Tab-separated table of C-alpha atoms in Angstrom:
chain	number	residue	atom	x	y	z
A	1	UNK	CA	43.718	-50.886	72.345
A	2	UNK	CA	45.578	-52.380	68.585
A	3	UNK	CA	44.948	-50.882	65.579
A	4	UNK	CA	41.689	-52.872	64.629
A	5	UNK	CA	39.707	-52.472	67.574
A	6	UNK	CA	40.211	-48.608	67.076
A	7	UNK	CA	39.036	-49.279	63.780
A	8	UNK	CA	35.848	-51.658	65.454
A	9	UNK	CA	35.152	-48.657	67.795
A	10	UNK	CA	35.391	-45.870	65.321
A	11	UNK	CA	32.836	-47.861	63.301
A	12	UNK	CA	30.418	-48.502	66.004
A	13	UNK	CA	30.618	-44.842	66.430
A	14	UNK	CA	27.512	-44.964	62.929
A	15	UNK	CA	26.787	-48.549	62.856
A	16	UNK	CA	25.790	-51.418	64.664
A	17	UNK	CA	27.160	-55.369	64.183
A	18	UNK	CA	27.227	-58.298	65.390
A	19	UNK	CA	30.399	-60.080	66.805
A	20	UNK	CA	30.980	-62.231	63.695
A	21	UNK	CA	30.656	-59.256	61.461
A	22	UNK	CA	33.311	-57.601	63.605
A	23	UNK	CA	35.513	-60.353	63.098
A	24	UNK	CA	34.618	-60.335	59.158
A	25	UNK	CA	35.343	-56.622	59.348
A	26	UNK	CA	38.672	-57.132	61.172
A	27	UNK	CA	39.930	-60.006	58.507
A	28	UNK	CA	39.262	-57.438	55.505
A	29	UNK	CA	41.794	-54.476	56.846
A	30	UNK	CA	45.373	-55.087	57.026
A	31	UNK	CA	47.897	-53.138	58.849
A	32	UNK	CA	50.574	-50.852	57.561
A	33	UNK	CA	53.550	-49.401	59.530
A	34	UNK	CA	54.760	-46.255	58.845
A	35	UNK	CA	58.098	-44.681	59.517
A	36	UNK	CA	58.448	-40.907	59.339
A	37	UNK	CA	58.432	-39.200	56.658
A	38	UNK	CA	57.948	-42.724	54.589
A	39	UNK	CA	55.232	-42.044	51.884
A	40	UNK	CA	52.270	-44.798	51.665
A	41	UNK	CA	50.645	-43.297	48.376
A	42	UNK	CA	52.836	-41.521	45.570
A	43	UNK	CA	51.275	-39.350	42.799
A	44	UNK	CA	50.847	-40.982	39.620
A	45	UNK	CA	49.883	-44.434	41.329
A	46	UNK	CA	46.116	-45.047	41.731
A	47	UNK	CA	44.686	-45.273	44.924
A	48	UNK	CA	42.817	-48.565	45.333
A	49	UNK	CA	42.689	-48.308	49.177
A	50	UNK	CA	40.342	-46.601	51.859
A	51	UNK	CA	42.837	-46.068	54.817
A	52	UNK	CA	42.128	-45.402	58.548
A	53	UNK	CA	44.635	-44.096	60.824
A	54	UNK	CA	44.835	-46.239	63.576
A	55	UNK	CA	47.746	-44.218	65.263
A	56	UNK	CA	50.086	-41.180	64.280
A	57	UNK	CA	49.771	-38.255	61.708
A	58	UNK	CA	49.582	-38.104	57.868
A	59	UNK	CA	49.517	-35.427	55.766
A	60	UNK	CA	48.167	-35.478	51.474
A	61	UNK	CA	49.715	-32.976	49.501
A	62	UNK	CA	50.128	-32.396	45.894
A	63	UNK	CA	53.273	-30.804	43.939
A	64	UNK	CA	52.809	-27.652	41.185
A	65	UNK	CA	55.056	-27.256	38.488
A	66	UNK	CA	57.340	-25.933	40.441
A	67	UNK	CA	58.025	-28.553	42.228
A	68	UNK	CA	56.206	-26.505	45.158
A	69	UNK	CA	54.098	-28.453	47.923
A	70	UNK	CA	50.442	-27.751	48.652
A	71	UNK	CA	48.863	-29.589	51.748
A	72	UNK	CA	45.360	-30.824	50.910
A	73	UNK	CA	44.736	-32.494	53.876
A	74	UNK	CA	45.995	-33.612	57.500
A	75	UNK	CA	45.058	-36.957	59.207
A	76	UNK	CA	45.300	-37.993	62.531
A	77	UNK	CA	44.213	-41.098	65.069
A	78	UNK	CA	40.547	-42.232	64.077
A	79	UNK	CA	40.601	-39.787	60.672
A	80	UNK	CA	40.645	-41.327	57.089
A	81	UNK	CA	43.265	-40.679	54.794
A	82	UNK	CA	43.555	-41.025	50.921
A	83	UNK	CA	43.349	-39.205	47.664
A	84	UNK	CA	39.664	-40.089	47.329
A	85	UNK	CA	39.438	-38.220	44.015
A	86	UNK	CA	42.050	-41.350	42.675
A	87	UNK	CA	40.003	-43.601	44.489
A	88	UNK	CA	36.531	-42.789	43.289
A	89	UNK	CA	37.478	-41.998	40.060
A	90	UNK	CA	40.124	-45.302	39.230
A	91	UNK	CA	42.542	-42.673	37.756
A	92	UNK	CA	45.833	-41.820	39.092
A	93	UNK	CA	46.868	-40.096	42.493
A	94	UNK	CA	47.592	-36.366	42.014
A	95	UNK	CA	48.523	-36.391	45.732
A	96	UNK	CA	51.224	-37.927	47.595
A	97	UNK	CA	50.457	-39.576	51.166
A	98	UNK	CA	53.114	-38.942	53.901
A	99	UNK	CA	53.568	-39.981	57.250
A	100	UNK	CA	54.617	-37.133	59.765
A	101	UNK	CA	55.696	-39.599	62.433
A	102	UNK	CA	55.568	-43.511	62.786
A	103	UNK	CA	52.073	-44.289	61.762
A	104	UNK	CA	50.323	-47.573	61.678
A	105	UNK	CA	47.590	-47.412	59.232
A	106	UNK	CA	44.271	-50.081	58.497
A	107	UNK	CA	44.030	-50.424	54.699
A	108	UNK	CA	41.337	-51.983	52.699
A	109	UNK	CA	41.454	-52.351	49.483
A	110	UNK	CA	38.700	-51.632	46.571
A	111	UNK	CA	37.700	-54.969	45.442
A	112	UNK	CA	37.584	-56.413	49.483
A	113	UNK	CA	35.680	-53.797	50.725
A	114	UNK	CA	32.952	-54.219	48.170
A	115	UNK	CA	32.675	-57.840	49.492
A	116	UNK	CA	32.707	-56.727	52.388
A	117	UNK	CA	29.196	-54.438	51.555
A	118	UNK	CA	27.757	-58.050	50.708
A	119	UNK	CA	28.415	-59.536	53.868
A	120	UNK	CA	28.393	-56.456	56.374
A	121	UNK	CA	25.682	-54.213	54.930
A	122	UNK	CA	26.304	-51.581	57.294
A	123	UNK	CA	29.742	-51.075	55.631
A	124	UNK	CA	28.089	-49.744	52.851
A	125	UNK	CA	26.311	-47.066	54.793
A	126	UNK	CA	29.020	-46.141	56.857
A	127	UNK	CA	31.066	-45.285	54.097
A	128	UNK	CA	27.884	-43.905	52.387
A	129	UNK	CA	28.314	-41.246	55.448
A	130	UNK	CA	32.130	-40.975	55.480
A	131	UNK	CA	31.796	-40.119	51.666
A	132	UNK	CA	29.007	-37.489	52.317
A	133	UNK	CA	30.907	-35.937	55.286
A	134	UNK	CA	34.145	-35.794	53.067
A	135	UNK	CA	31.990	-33.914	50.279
A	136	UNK	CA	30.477	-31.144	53.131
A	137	UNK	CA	33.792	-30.606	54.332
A	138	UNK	CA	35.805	-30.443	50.826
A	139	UNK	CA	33.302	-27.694	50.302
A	140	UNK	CA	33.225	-25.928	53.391
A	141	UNK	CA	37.213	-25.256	53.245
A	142	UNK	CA	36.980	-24.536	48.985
A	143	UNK	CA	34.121	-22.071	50.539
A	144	UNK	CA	35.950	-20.719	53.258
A	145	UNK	CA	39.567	-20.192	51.517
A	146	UNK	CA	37.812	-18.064	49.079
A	147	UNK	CA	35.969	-15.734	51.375
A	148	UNK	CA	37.591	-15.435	54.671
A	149	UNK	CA	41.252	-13.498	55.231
A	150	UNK	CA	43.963	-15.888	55.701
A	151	UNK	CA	43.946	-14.679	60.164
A	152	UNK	CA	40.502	-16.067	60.183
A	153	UNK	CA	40.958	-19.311	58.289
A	154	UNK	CA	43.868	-19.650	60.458
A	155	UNK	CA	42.291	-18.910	63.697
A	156	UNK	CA	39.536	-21.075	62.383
A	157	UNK	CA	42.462	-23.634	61.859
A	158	UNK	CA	43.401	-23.489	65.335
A	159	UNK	CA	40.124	-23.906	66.791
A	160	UNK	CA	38.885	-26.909	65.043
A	161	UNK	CA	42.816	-28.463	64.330
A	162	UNK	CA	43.942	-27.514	67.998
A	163	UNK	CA	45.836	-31.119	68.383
A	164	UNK	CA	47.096	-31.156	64.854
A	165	UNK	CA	49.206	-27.878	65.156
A	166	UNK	CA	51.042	-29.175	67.966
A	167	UNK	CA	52.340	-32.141	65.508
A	168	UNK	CA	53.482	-30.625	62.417
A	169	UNK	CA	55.394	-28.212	61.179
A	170	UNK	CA	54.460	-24.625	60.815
A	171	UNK	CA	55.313	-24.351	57.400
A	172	UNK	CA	53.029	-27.434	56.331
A	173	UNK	CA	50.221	-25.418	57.918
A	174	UNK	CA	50.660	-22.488	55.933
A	175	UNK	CA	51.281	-24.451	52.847
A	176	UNK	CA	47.379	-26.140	54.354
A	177	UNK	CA	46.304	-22.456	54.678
A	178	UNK	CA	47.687	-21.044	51.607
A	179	UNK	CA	50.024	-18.451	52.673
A	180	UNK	CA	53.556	-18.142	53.215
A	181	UNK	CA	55.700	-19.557	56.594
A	182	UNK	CA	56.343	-16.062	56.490
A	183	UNK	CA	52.645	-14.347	56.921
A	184	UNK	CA	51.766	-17.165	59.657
A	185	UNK	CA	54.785	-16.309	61.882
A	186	UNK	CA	53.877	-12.760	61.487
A	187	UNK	CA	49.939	-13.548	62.115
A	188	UNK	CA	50.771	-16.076	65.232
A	189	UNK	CA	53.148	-12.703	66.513
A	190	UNK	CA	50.108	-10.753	65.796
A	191	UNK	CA	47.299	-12.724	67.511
A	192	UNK	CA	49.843	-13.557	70.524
């Protein structure tokens, strides 16, 4: 299956169309390759894009002062990647967007996919639902880091995350967590 017929399938997943508005919804996207470790979004650009990945693994991360990384999100096959904050907002990126292997990515930018809300109305909802389902779980995991122990939000981690821990690298999860490489290598000893 290419990129855009992963993208066609994922969207039939919440809405219904029609053959031509599948091809009008296939023209819109365009398709982005990826190398490892290549970055598709840098901080301090804005983010004028709504990007599904069609095939690999992302990861959106911001920098402190310190120059120290913090892992905001992971993305994998049929996920949505972005800083959405940027995007919603028309300010600049406070998050860089990095591929963790070769990636292939279906972009659409701003001002295309509010044409395409004209032709395909269904667009509009989907994202409608994308955007509410981004909201629940932005709150859910501000919710959860400040009242569960870092074993549980790990263990939670595993449980919902199962195929993303196999593809990137431990200390990226704990920066995702919150906590040290250090305290996850002694928690994974622990629950082991």
């Amino acid at each position: 299956m290419d990129a855009k017929d992963k993208l066609l399938s994922h969207l039939k997943e919440t809405i219904k169309l029609t053959h031509e508005e599948e091809s009008i919804v296939c023209d819109s996207y365009s398709e982005i390759h990826l190398k490892k470790k290549e970055v598709l979004l840098f901080a301090g650009e804005f983010s004028n894009h709504m990007r599904f990945i069609a095939k690999g693994c992302l990861r959106a991360y911001y920098m402190d002062e310190e120059a120290k990384e913090h892992v905001v999100q992971f993305g994998i096959e049929g996920w949505w990647v972005n800083d959405l904050y940027s995007y919603l907002t028309c300010t600049p990126a406070k998050q860089f967007v990095q591929a963790l292997e070769q990636t292939t990515v279906l972009q659409i930018h701003r001002d295309t996919l509010n044409e395409l809300y004209q032709k395909v109305p269904a667009v509009e909802r989907f994202y409608r639902l994308k955007f509410e389902k981004a909201y629940v779980a932005l709150q859910d995991r501000t919710i959860n880091s400040m009242s569960k122990s870092a074993e549980e939000r790990y263990l939670e981690f595993r449980s919902k995350y199962r195929s993303i821990e196999q593809r990137v690298p431990q200390y990226m999860i704990a920066s995702y967590l919150g906590i040290t490489p250090e305290f996850l290598s002694a928690l994974r000893k622990k629950i082991k």
